[in-house]
JSON list of C-alpha atoms in Angstrom, two decimals:
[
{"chain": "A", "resi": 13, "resn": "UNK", "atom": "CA", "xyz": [0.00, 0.00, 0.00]},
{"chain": "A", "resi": 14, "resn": "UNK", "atom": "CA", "xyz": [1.65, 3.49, -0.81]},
{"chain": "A", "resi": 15, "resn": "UNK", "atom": "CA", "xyz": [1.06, 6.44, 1.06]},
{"chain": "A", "resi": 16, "resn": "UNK", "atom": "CA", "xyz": [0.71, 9.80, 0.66]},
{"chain": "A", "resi": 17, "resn": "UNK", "atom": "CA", "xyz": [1.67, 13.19, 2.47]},
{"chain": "A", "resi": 18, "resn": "UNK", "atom": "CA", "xyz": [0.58, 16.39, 1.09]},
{"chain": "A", "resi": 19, "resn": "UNK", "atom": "CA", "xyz": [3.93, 18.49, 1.58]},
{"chain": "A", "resi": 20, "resn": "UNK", "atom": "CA", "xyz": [1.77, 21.03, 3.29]},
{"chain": "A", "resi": 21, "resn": "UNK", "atom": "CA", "xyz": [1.48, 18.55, 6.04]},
{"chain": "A", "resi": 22, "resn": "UNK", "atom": "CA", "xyz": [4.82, 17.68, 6.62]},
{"chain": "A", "resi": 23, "resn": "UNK", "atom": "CA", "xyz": [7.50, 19.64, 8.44]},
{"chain": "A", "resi": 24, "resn": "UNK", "atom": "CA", "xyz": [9.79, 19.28, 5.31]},
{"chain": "A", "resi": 25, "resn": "UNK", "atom": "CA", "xyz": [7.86, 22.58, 4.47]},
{"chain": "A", "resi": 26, "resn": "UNK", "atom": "CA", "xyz": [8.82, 23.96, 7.01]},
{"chain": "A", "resi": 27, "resn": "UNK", "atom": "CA", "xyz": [12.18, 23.08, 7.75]},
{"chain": "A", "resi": 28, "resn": "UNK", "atom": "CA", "xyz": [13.32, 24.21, 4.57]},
{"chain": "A", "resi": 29, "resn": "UNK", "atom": "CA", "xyz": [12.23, 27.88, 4.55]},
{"chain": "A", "resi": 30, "resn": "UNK", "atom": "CA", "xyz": [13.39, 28.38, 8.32]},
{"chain": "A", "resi": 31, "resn": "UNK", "atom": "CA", "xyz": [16.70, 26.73, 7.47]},
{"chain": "A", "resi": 32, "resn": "UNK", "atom": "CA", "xyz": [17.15, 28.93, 4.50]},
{"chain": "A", "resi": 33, "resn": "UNK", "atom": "CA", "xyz": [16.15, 32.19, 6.71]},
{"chain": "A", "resi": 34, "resn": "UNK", "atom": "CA", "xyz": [18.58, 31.62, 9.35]},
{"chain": "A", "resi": 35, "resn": "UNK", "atom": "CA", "xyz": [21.23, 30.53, 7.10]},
{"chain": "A", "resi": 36, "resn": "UNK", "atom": "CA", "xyz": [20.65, 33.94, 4.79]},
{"chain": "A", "resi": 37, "resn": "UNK", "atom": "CA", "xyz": [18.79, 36.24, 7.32]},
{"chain": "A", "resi": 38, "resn": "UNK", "atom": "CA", "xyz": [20.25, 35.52, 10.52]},
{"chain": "A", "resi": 39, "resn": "UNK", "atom": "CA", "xyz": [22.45, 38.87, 11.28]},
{"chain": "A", "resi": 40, "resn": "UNK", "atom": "CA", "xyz": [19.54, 40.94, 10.35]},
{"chain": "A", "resi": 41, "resn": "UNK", "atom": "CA", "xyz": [18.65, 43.63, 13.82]},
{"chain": "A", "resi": 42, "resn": "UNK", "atom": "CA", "xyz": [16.58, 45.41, 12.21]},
{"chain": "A", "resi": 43, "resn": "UNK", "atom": "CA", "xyz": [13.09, 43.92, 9.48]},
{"chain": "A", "resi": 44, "resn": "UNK", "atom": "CA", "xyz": [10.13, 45.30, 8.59]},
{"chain": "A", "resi": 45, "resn": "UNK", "atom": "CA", "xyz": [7.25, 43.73, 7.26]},
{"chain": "A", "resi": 46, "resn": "UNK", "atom": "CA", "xyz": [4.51, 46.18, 7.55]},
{"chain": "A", "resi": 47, "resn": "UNK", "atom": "CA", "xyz": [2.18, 45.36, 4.30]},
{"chain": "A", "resi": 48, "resn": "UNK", "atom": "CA", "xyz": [3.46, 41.88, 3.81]},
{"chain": "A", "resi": 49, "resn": "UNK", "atom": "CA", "xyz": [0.77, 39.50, 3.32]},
{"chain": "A", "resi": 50, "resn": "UNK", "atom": "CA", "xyz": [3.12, 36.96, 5.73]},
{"chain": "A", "resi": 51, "resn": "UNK", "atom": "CA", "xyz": [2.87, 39.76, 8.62]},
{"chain": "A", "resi": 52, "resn": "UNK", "atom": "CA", "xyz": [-0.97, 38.87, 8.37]},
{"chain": "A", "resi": 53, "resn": "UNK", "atom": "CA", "xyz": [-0.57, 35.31, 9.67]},
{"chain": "A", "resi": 54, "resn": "UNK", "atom": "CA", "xyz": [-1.45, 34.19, 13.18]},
{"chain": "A", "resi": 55, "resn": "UNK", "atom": "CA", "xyz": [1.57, 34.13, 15.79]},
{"chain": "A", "resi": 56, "resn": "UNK", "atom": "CA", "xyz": [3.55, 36.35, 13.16]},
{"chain": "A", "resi": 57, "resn": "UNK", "atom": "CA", "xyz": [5.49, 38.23, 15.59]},
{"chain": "A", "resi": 58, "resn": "UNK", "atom": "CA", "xyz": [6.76, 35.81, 17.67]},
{"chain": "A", "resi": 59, "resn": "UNK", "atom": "CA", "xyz": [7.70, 33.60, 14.80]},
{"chain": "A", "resi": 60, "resn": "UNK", "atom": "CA", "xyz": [9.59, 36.19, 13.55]},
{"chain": "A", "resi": 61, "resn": "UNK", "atom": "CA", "xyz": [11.56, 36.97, 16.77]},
{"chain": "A", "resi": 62, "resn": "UNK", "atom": "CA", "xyz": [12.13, 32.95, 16.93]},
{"chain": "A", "resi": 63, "resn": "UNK", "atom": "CA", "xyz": [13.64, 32.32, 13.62]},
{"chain": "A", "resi": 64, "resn": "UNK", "atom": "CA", "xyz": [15.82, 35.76, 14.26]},
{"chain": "A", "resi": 65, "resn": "UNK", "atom": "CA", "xyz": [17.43, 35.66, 17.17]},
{"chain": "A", "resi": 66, "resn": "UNK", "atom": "CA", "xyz": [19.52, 39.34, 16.81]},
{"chain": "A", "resi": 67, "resn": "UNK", "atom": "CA", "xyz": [16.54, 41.19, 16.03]},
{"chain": "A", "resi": 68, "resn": "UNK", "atom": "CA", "xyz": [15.97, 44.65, 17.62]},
{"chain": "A", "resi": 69, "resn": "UNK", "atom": "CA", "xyz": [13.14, 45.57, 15.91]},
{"chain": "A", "resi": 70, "resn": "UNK", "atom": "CA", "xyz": [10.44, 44.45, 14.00]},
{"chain": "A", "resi": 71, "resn": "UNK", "atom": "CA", "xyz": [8.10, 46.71, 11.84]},
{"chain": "A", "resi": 72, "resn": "UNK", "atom": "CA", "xyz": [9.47, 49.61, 13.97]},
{"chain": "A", "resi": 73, "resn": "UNK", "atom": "CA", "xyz": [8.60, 48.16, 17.47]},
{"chain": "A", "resi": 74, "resn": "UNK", "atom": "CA", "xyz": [11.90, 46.98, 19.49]},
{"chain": "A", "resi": 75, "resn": "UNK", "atom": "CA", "xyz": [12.14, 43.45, 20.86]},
{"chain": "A", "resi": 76, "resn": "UNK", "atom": "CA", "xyz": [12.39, 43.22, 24.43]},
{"chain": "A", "resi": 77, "resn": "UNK", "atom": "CA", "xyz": [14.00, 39.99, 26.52]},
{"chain": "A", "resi": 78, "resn": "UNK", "atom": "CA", "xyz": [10.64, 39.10, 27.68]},
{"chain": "A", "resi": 79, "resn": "UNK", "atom": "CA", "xyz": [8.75, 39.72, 24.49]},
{"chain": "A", "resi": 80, "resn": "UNK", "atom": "CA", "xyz": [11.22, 37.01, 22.81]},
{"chain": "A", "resi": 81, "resn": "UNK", "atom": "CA", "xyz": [11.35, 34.72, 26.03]},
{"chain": "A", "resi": 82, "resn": "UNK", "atom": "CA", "xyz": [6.95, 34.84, 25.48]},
{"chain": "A", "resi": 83, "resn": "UNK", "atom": "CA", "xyz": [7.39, 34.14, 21.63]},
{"chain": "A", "resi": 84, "resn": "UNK", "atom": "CA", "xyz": [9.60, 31.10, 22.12]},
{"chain": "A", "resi": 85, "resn": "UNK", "atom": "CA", "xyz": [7.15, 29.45, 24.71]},
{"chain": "A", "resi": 86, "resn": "UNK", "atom": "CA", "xyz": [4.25, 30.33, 21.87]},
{"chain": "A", "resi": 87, "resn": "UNK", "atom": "CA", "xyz": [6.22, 29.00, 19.25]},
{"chain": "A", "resi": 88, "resn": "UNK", "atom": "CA", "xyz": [6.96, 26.49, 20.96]},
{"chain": "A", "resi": 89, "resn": "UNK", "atom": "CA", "xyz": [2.96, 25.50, 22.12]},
{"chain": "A", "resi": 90, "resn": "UNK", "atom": "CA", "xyz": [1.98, 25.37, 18.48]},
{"chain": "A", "resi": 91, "resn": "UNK", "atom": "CA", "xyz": [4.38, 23.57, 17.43]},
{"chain": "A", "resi": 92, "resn": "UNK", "atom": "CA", "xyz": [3.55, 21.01, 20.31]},
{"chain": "A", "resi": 93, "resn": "UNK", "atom": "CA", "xyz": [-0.31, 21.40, 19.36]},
{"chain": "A", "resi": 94, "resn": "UNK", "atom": "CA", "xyz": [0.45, 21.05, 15.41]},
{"chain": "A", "resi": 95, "resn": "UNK", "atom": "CA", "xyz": [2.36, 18.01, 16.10]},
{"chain": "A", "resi": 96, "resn": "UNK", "atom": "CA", "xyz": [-0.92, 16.11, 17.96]},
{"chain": "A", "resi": 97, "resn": "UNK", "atom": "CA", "xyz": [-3.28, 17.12, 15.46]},
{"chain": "A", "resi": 98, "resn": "UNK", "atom": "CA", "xyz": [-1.05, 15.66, 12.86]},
{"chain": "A", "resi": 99, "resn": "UNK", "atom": "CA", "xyz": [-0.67, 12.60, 14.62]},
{"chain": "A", "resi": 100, "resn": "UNK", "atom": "CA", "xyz": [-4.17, 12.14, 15.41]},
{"chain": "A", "resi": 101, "resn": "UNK", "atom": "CA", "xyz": [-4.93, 12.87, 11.61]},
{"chain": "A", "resi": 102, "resn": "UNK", "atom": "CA", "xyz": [-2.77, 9.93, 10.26]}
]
């Protein structure tokens, strides 16, 4: 029997884009977004500061310790949640 997994629904996807982010994108301190469909997207923010560690500001608000600390337990819970629903879908 073959199977199937819709790329959206692996975390190939998302590895890939977050790999090539940090790899091109990681010394950026400075990124705004304002007007970007992406800065639409639930949890945008915090993804952001995750992926981008030496950001100082994003779309002209600075980054605080605790703001970042708050977006990598976030991150962090979705992923967790994301990773259940998958594995209750298959």
């Amino acid at each position: 029997m073959r199977r199937r997994l819709r790329s959206s629904t692996t975390r190939l996807c998302l590895f890939v884009p977050r790999l090539l982010l940090r790899t091109y994108c990681g010394h950026v301190q400075v990124l705004t977004l304002e007007g970007n469909p992406v800065a639409q997207l639930p949890n945008y923010r915090a993804r952001v500061l995750v992926l981008l560690p030496r950001l100082l500001s994003l779309d002209g608000r600075g980054v605080t310790p605790e703001e970042r600390e708050r977006a990598s337990v976030l991150v962090q819970a979705e992923a967790a949640s994301l990773a259940v629903m998958l594995s209750n879908a298959c």
